[in-house]
Amino acid sequence: MKTVSTAKSFGGTQGVYTHTSEVCACDMTFAVFVPPQAKNGKVPVLWYLSGLTCTHANVMEKGEYRRMAAELGLIIVCPDTSPRGDDVADEADNWQFGKGAGFYVDATQEPYAKNYRMYSYITKELPALIEKEFPADMSRQGIFGHSMGGHGAMTIALKHPDTFKSCSAFAPIVEPSTAGWSKGAFERYLGADETNWRAYDACALVKDGKSFPEFLIDQGQADSFLDEGLRPWLFEEAVKGTDIKLTLRMQEGYDHSYYFISTFMDDHLRWHAERLG
Amino acid sequence: MKTVSTAKSFGGTQGVYTHTSEVCACDMTFAVFVPPQAKNGKVPVLWYLSGLTCTHANVMEKGEYRRMAAELGLIIVCPDTSPRGDDVADEADNWQFGKGAGFYVDATQEPYAKNYRMYSYITKELPALIEKEFPADMSRQGIFGHSMGGHGAMTIALKHPDTFKSCSAFAPIVEPSTAGWSKGAFERYLGADETNWRAYDACALVKDGKSFPEFLIDQGQADSFLDEGLRPWLFEEAVKGTDIKLTLRMQEGYDHSYYFISTFMDDHLRWHAERLG
């Protein structure tokens, strides 16, 4: 791991780091905020997965998480959203596929299977690096994210309820198998057989019996992607009759941007801190 | 005035606007945050002047001012740092002069005098527009800024103590007449006669008898520009024996970035709110 930059902020350290990912077969960049409490021992870890077109930097610059993370004593890890580099297969004109649009799946189709393995990267390779390099208590991990990253956080929580003690999302894509901006990517990463898509679809995972104690979702009512891409009511339907508790808050007047995310960031950090102990 | 964008954030509205500036003879862009309290009547106005290379967008994206401004009920106005446009004289390779480096002066030298009139723009033209277009109580104005913008805020407060009721700065250039990264710009905007520079130099203004009740300055001790460019101790020297009260806080480990600014943003907003009533 190489350090790209560090800066003191809110008494902690905001750093940016790179490493060579074996899983994604390329160099990857990520951001980590370490709160001041980490001077006295390991602290809980909260993973933030970003949305389409983003890198690690968007939430680091606009997410406004450091003040509350420093108060609550949380490490915040912000990975990139896809493999990177000139050798990685991509469609430069398509913001819903390829670089910046990894969808947190392990691609099975060529030529994407070589690099687009964000699911394994987020659930295996990067956690091992975080555990090794940072004062992180890996027995207390939470996960959250925005839009495509909300989809990533929810599907990963549903498949790893023993690893993650808390999950929340801002404006998540809850049923990517059927949403216009994700269906095409699923087909090309995972193949035409839609049964293989269900492992990466929060609604399908719940219908197939996966579970997680509770989710917090904030969704802006003025979000231009609400009806076609996000549709949190589908997840509300899916969890009916299950043990999953859903707190879905429709926020009047808010859009899909970091102006929305930052407004409710404190609430989400408190939600996770309460569950991470 | 034209609206470029608006987004709900922390219960208020973050907007970006453009207008044709007569003073700067070009189109200018600025950002305004209107807090939720403005629904019930006019609220105080706090001006944030940005540093070298910045536009209105840097602090809007990274400054983390909206949460506390919404709590305290402050309008935050974030102007650009220079005239803009293809017709504006510039040196594209010089980040300390020209576009992005207006230094809040009224240039007297050709070819800069036509557009580089940021002092008049900030103190006359833009306030008139803000008063006309926003629910702004112009009898309660404060001003603050960062680096070159801290210089701007302090010099403007010293020259307009009746207009501004409060002033603070993050890592300000307190004596631009003698600092390496500002001296060259002063000479080219204002001419070789250094007596004409004193009206835009906080230390010189104090020595020449200008006054303001009190200043809050936060300065990072790990700021790489501290010794050569910023030197807050020169202002500490200048105010000795005057009625000016200075609260200078040297902050251990902090650099010159928005990671530093955002850390102390809440303190500054509270400082202004207490003085704006």
XYZ file of C-alpha atoms in Angstrom:
554
model
C 0.000 0.000 0.000
C 1.252 3.462 -0.909
C 0.112 6.705 0.680
C -1.007 9.278 -1.885
C -1.870 12.003 0.626
C -2.879 12.580 4.222
C -4.384 15.629 5.905
C -5.456 16.299 9.452
C -9.188 16.961 9.652
C -11.506 17.150 12.654
C -8.696 15.810 14.820
C -8.324 12.657 12.711
C -6.574 11.840 9.449
C -8.089 11.777 5.969
C -5.838 9.709 3.754
C -5.804 8.500 0.165
C -3.978 5.279 -0.663
C -3.205 3.027 -3.616
C -2.329 -0.628 -3.882
C -2.044 -3.264 -6.555
C -5.209 -5.319 -6.482
C -4.748 -8.961 -7.404
C -8.496 -9.447 -7.560
C -9.088 -6.588 -10.018
C -5.711 -7.027 -11.717
C -4.952 -3.308 -11.598
C -3.891 -0.551 -9.235
C -6.749 0.683 -7.051
C -7.167 3.892 -5.049
C -9.226 4.312 -1.894
C -9.761 6.833 0.901
C -9.721 6.165 4.641
C -10.621 8.528 7.474
C -9.153 7.526 10.816
C -10.790 9.271 13.785
C -8.835 10.607 16.772
C -10.108 7.789 19.014
C -7.921 5.343 17.056
C -4.894 6.628 19.001
C -6.244 4.637 21.946
C -7.009 1.378 20.158
C -8.987 -0.218 17.374
C -12.272 1.397 16.341
C -15.254 0.224 14.256
C -15.123 0.402 10.457
C -17.833 1.822 8.226
C -17.681 1.147 4.481
C -19.136 3.722 2.080
C -19.786 2.501 -1.470
C -20.199 5.259 -4.061
C -22.527 5.604 -7.011
C -22.181 5.637 -10.789
C -19.393 7.842 -12.228
C -17.786 8.338 -8.804
C -14.332 7.522 -7.511
C -13.233 7.448 -3.845
C -12.988 11.251 -4.032
C -16.616 12.357 -4.408
C -17.777 11.386 -0.941
C -14.409 12.320 0.555
C -14.830 15.871 -0.736
C -18.598 16.358 -0.565
C -19.957 13.778 1.884
C -19.321 15.795 5.082
C -18.756 12.631 7.160
C -15.608 13.598 9.062
C -17.086 15.776 11.815
C -19.506 13.106 13.012
C -17.122 10.195 12.356
C -14.578 11.964 14.566
C -17.215 12.461 17.246
C -18.416 8.849 17.126
C -15.004 7.262 16.590
C -15.551 5.532 13.254
C -13.064 4.639 10.524
C -14.666 5.471 7.159
C -13.422 3.512 4.131
C -14.335 4.849 0.678
C -13.330 2.507 -2.176
C -13.424 3.243 -5.876
C -16.414 2.073 -7.950
C -14.614 -0.042 -10.578
C -11.242 -1.263 -11.739
C -9.092 1.439 -13.344
C -6.312 1.816 -15.856
C -5.719 1.929 -19.584
C -5.740 -1.870 -19.813
C -9.220 -2.225 -18.317
C -12.061 -2.872 -20.786
C -14.397 0.121 -20.901
C -16.872 2.149 -22.894
C -15.779 5.721 -22.419
C -19.095 7.211 -23.542
C -21.276 5.012 -21.308
C -21.573 6.249 -17.715
C -23.719 3.256 -16.761
C -21.167 0.605 -17.686
C -17.438 -0.029 -17.414
C -15.155 2.270 -15.457
C -17.027 4.081 -12.709
C -19.833 1.529 -12.978
C -18.583 -1.738 -11.493
C -21.928 -2.420 -9.753
C -20.096 -4.387 -7.029
C -20.423 -7.666 -8.946
C -17.859 -10.289 -9.982
C -18.157 -10.273 -13.775
C -18.238 -13.681 -15.465
C -18.283 -12.506 -19.077
C -15.342 -11.631 -21.303
C -13.604 -9.227 -21.545
C -14.847 -7.959 -18.168
C -14.191 -11.014 -15.976
C -10.486 -10.199 -15.759
C -10.883 -6.859 -13.929
C -14.493 -6.248 -12.939
C -14.502 -8.179 -9.684
C -15.629 -5.455 -7.302
C -17.675 -7.877 -5.186
C -14.609 -9.909 -4.219
C -12.537 -6.754 -3.958
C -14.920 -5.132 -1.456
C -15.716 -8.259 0.551
C -12.302 -9.924 0.635
C -9.203 -8.190 -0.677
C -9.710 -4.649 0.585
C -10.930 -5.694 4.076
C -7.761 -7.769 4.506
C -5.669 -4.717 3.594
C -7.662 -2.423 5.895
C -7.236 -4.870 8.772
C -3.495 -5.050 8.159
C -2.796 -1.336 7.681
C -5.289 0.534 9.903
C -6.429 0.404 13.561
C -9.662 -1.269 12.497
C -11.807 -3.507 14.683
C -13.013 -5.911 11.991
C -15.494 -7.480 14.403
C -17.454 -4.221 14.226
C -18.120 -3.347 10.576
C -21.014 -1.493 8.991
C -21.689 -0.704 5.341
C -23.596 2.006 3.505
C -23.620 3.728 0.167
C -25.364 5.873 -2.415
C -27.359 4.834 -5.485
C -25.291 2.058 -7.155
C -23.323 2.016 -3.894
C -26.547 1.664 -1.907
C -27.293 -1.389 -4.048
C -23.776 -2.650 -3.294
C -24.105 -2.072 0.454
C -27.507 -3.766 0.721
C -26.617 -6.822 -1.354
C -23.321 -7.294 0.494
C -25.044 -6.935 3.883
C -27.711 -9.480 2.889
C -25.011 -11.966 1.877
C -22.707 -11.286 4.847
C -24.912 -10.677 7.878
C -22.188 -12.090 10.148
C -19.567 -9.642 8.873
C -21.663 -6.462 8.908
C -23.600 -5.352 11.946
C -25.343 -2.417 10.252
C -26.434 -1.281 6.804
C -28.008 1.868 5.398
C -28.355 3.550 2.031
C -28.970 6.895 0.358
C -31.240 6.551 -2.677
C -30.225 2.942 -3.447
C -30.962 1.002 -6.614
C -32.964 -1.751 -4.886
C -33.799 -3.908 -7.903
C -30.973 -3.429 -10.432
C -32.068 -6.470 -12.475
C -35.058 -4.530 -13.770
C -33.896 -0.893 -13.684
C -33.028 0.703 -17.000
C -29.643 2.069 -15.963
C -28.380 -1.210 -14.478
C -29.988 -4.002 -16.500
C -27.627 -3.563 -19.443
C -24.578 -3.686 -17.202
C -25.821 -6.825 -15.440
C -26.313 -8.553 -18.782
C -22.821 -7.729 -19.985
C -21.019 -8.446 -16.705
C -23.027 -11.553 -15.767
C -24.446 -12.954 -19.003
C -27.949 -13.285 -20.423
C -29.196 -15.845 -17.884
C -31.042 -13.650 -15.416
C -30.984 -16.265 -12.682
C -27.322 -15.331 -12.250
C -28.291 -11.731 -11.577
C -30.290 -12.549 -8.443
C -27.180 -12.792 -6.250
C -26.622 -9.070 -6.874
C -30.180 -7.790 -6.539
C -31.452 -6.764 -3.079
C -35.100 -7.514 -3.820
C -34.265 -10.899 -5.352
C -31.951 -11.805 -2.466
C -34.746 -11.149 0.033
C -37.200 -13.174 -2.062
C -34.612 -15.967 -2.177
C -34.438 -16.044 1.612
C -31.432 -13.870 2.480
C -31.894 -11.722 5.534
C -30.428 -8.848 7.535
C -31.786 -7.386 10.773
C -32.603 -3.856 9.634
C -32.006 -1.240 6.984
C -32.206 2.547 7.023
C -32.949 4.107 3.612
C -33.225 7.843 2.898
C -34.684 8.753 -0.480
C -35.221 12.239 -1.877
C -38.660 12.804 -3.334
C -37.283 15.248 -5.918
C -34.714 12.689 -7.105
C -34.958 12.548 -10.900
C -33.975 8.858 -10.874
C -36.637 7.863 -8.339
C -39.316 6.294 -10.508
C -37.234 4.608 -13.156
C -34.017 3.698 -11.416
C -34.415 3.602 -7.649
C -37.971 2.634 -6.610
C -37.462 1.942 -2.889
C -41.079 0.775 -2.664
C -40.005 -2.443 -4.396
C -37.749 -3.223 -1.428
C -40.534 -2.230 0.958
C -42.713 -4.824 -0.823
C -39.956 -7.442 -0.783
C -39.379 -7.303 2.991
C -43.081 -7.552 3.863
C -43.676 -10.733 5.831
C -39.943 -11.229 6.514
C -37.957 -10.566 9.702
C -36.198 -7.629 7.999
C -37.010 -4.273 9.546
C -36.939 -1.374 7.079
C -36.879 2.312 7.990
C -37.621 4.066 4.695
C -37.694 7.853 4.894
C -38.961 9.780 1.875
C -37.360 13.223 2.108
C -39.416 16.003 0.581
C -37.642 18.263 -1.906
C -34.260 16.474 -1.945
C -32.525 15.360 -5.146
C -29.901 12.669 -5.888
C -26.813 14.784 -5.146
C -24.344 15.148 -2.304
C -26.434 18.130 -1.127
C -28.959 15.445 -0.164
C -26.438 12.880 1.104
C -24.570 15.355 3.328
C -27.851 16.530 4.865
C -28.598 13.065 6.244
C -25.013 11.854 6.728
C -25.082 12.524 10.487
C -28.231 10.426 10.903
C -26.643 7.507 9.064
C -23.390 7.675 11.009
C -25.340 7.653 14.280
C -27.437 4.725 13.029
C -24.274 2.724 12.387
C -22.498 3.786 15.578
C -25.448 2.653 17.692
C -25.306 -0.790 16.103
C -21.509 -1.092 16.073
C -21.232 -0.363 19.785
C -29.510 37.252 -12.657
C -29.896 33.725 -14.003
C -30.213 30.583 -11.917
C -27.683 27.905 -12.893
C -28.811 25.319 -10.345
C -30.543 24.928 -7.007
C -30.639 21.992 -4.609
C -32.276 21.503 -1.250
C -29.698 20.928 1.464
C -30.058 20.914 5.248
C -33.569 22.309 4.848
C -32.341 25.350 2.911
C -31.390 25.970 -0.708
C -27.908 25.902 -2.220
C -28.008 27.826 -5.466
C -25.563 28.864 -8.178
C -26.284 32.013 -10.174
C -24.787 34.104 -12.969
C -25.173 37.730 -13.915
C -23.527 40.236 -16.188
C -21.213 42.352 -14.072
C -20.855 45.940 -15.229
C -17.995 46.479 -12.810
C -15.937 43.533 -14.072
C -17.251 43.828 -17.644
C -17.954 40.110 -17.899
C -20.396 37.440 -16.757
C -19.809 36.361 -13.173
C -20.916 33.256 -11.272
C -21.569 33.021 -7.526
C -23.128 30.635 -5.017
C -25.690 31.486 -2.332
C -27.001 29.275 0.454
C -30.349 30.412 1.847
C -31.204 28.829 5.217
C -34.697 27.588 6.130
C -35.233 30.546 8.496
C -35.453 32.859 5.470
C -39.010 31.609 4.880
C -40.001 33.751 7.850
C -38.168 36.951 6.930
C -34.799 38.445 6.169
C -31.714 36.840 7.724
C -28.088 37.971 8.182
C -25.595 37.612 5.323
C -22.124 36.129 5.611
C -19.670 36.623 2.736
C -17.023 33.971 2.095
C -14.103 35.034 -0.116
C -12.086 32.168 -1.587
C -8.378 31.726 -2.165
C -6.052 31.507 -5.155
C -7.157 29.200 -7.997
C -10.672 28.827 -6.564
C -14.069 29.633 -8.022
C -17.349 29.858 -6.095
C -17.491 26.055 -6.216
C -14.616 24.992 -3.966
C -16.091 26.150 -0.679
C -19.594 25.235 -1.839
C -18.465 21.635 -2.328
C -15.842 21.226 0.385
C -16.461 23.939 2.986
C -19.137 22.063 4.984
C -20.916 25.295 5.961
C -24.530 24.373 5.250
C -25.378 22.357 8.372
C -24.364 25.113 10.772
C -25.612 27.955 8.542
C -29.020 26.231 8.497
C -28.902 25.929 12.272
C -27.887 29.551 12.828
C -30.002 31.054 10.035
C -27.283 32.618 7.893
C -27.232 33.342 4.171
C -23.791 32.381 2.839
C -22.596 34.174 -0.313
C -19.600 32.684 -2.156
C -18.342 34.871 -5.029
C -15.770 33.973 -7.633
C -12.138 35.106 -7.175
C -11.639 37.059 -10.411
C -13.298 38.161 -13.617
C -13.813 35.350 -16.123
C -14.164 34.797 -19.840
C -12.053 34.526 -22.959
C -11.820 38.309 -23.284
C -10.281 38.793 -19.836
C -6.509 39.370 -19.745
C -4.782 36.429 -18.111
C -1.641 34.342 -17.787
C -2.836 30.788 -18.016
C 0.329 29.304 -16.511
C 0.452 31.638 -13.489
C -1.794 30.571 -10.598
C -0.818 33.640 -8.579
C -2.012 36.206 -11.113
C -4.914 36.772 -13.483
C -7.964 34.539 -13.511
C -8.494 32.886 -10.142
C -6.206 35.472 -8.540
C -8.060 38.779 -8.454
C -6.793 39.601 -4.928
C -9.957 41.660 -4.271
C -8.357 44.852 -5.618
C -9.468 47.380 -8.235
C -6.673 47.196 -10.805
C -5.405 50.522 -12.137
C -2.932 49.189 -14.698
C -3.603 48.162 -18.286
C -4.738 45.722 -19.538
C -6.139 44.640 -16.165
C -8.075 47.754 -15.146
C -10.938 46.888 -17.471
C -11.959 43.655 -15.727
C -9.992 43.169 -12.526
C -12.168 45.235 -10.216
C -13.014 42.647 -7.583
C -12.912 45.202 -4.750
C -15.792 47.203 -6.220
C -17.534 44.032 -7.295
C -17.535 42.575 -3.775
C -18.251 45.798 -1.908
C -20.790 47.411 -4.252
C -22.202 45.559 -7.245
C -22.747 42.094 -5.817
C -24.211 43.322 -2.484
C -26.787 45.337 -4.419
C -27.749 42.227 -6.372
C -27.910 40.078 -3.224
C -30.132 42.643 -1.525
C -32.445 42.710 -4.545
C -32.693 38.971 -5.187
C -32.427 37.273 -1.775
C -34.081 37.593 1.675
C -30.945 39.271 3.016
C -30.845 41.650 5.974
C -28.073 43.945 4.708
C -27.868 45.691 8.088
C -26.374 42.448 9.438
C -23.419 41.426 7.276
C -20.257 39.543 8.167
C -17.284 38.593 6.003
C -14.689 35.830 6.091
C -12.428 33.956 3.748
C -9.444 31.725 3.145
C -5.867 32.658 2.212
C -6.191 35.316 -0.544
C -9.848 35.476 0.501
C -8.853 35.984 4.132
C -6.792 38.948 2.920
C -9.828 40.181 1.034
C -12.159 39.784 4.018
C -9.822 41.540 6.446
C -9.008 44.487 4.190
C -12.657 44.975 3.276
C -13.728 44.824 6.940
C -11.044 47.360 7.905
C -12.290 49.750 5.208
C -16.009 49.138 5.840
C -16.477 48.734 9.599
C -19.981 50.199 9.322
C -21.085 47.646 6.725
C -19.627 44.520 8.330
C -20.291 43.580 11.928
C -17.927 40.602 12.003
C -14.786 39.313 10.290
C -12.754 36.140 10.471
C -10.227 34.311 8.327
C -8.713 30.899 7.694
C -4.973 31.146 6.996
C -5.124 34.694 5.580
C -2.383 36.511 3.664
C -2.045 39.371 6.172
C 0.666 41.396 4.433
C 0.307 40.755 0.692
C 2.545 43.713 -0.201
C 5.577 41.767 0.955
C 4.615 38.127 0.415
C 6.200 36.356 -2.526
C 3.004 34.981 -4.017
C 1.126 38.301 -3.940
C 3.727 41.027 -4.457
C 3.981 40.420 -8.187
C 0.222 40.574 -8.639
C 0.010 43.828 -6.653
C 2.674 45.417 -8.842
C 0.919 44.460 -12.054
C -2.614 45.276 -10.908
C -1.742 48.473 -9.006
C 1.528 49.765 -10.476
C 5.046 50.086 -9.150
C 4.286 52.788 -6.566
C 3.932 50.717 -3.398
C 2.059 53.467 -1.561
C -0.935 52.482 -3.691
C -0.724 48.941 -2.363
C -1.385 49.932 1.249
C -5.157 50.222 0.728
C -5.204 46.467 0.058
C -2.844 45.267 2.788
C -4.293 44.422 6.220
C -1.099 45.211 8.127
C -0.612 48.510 6.287
C -4.257 49.498 6.776
C -3.921 49.016 10.540
C -0.666 50.984 10.576
C -2.435 53.722 8.601
C -5.153 53.976 11.247
C -7.964 51.795 9.930
C -9.743 49.799 12.581
C -12.225 46.991 13.173
C -13.467 45.725 16.550
C -12.163 42.155 16.438
C -10.838 39.399 14.208
C -10.787 35.616 14.543
C -7.967 33.912 12.642
C -7.344 30.166 12.485
C -3.991 29.119 11.046
C -2.709 25.577 10.547
C 0.790 24.995 11.859
C 1.495 22.404 9.146
C 0.471 24.870 6.408
C 3.234 24.827 3.796
C 2.574 28.504 2.970
C 2.799 29.670 6.590
C 6.279 31.183 6.768
C 6.588 32.714 3.344
C 3.072 33.662 2.374
C 0.782 33.922 5.380
C 2.728 35.026 8.527
C -0.172 35.868 10.860
C 2.340 37.111 13.437
C 2.790 40.215 11.293
C -0.857 41.092 11.886
C -0.473 40.260 15.574
C 2.373 42.811 15.633
C 0.382 45.380 13.674
C -2.608 45.394 16.034
C -0.496 45.754 19.183
C -1.377 49.022 20.872
C -4.537 49.493 18.805
C -8.176 48.945 19.806
C -8.345 45.916 17.505
C -8.869 42.644 19.339
C -7.302 39.627 17.630
C -8.027 35.986 18.419
C -5.270 34.095 16.606
C -5.427 30.339 16.975
C -2.490 28.279 15.717
C -3.866 24.816 14.971
C -1.374 21.995 15.382
C -1.035 19.617 12.452
C -3.441 21.328 10.046
C -2.515 22.255 6.470
C -3.873 24.863 4.010
C -6.682 22.728 2.562
C -10.428 22.458 2.976
C -9.750 19.580 5.395
C -8.516 22.353 7.705
C -11.177 24.911 6.785
C -14.103 22.515 7.256
C -12.768 21.474 10.666
C -13.098 25.011 12.015
C -16.029 26.179 9.867
C -18.545 25.683 12.694
C -16.493 27.860 15.046
C -16.356 30.655 12.484
C -20.059 30.525 11.697
C -20.861 30.728 15.412
C -18.416 33.641 15.792
C -20.248 35.552 13.077
C -23.748 34.607 14.252
C -23.006 35.896 17.755
C -21.964 39.266 16.321
C -24.728 39.477 13.711
C -27.475 38.896 16.261
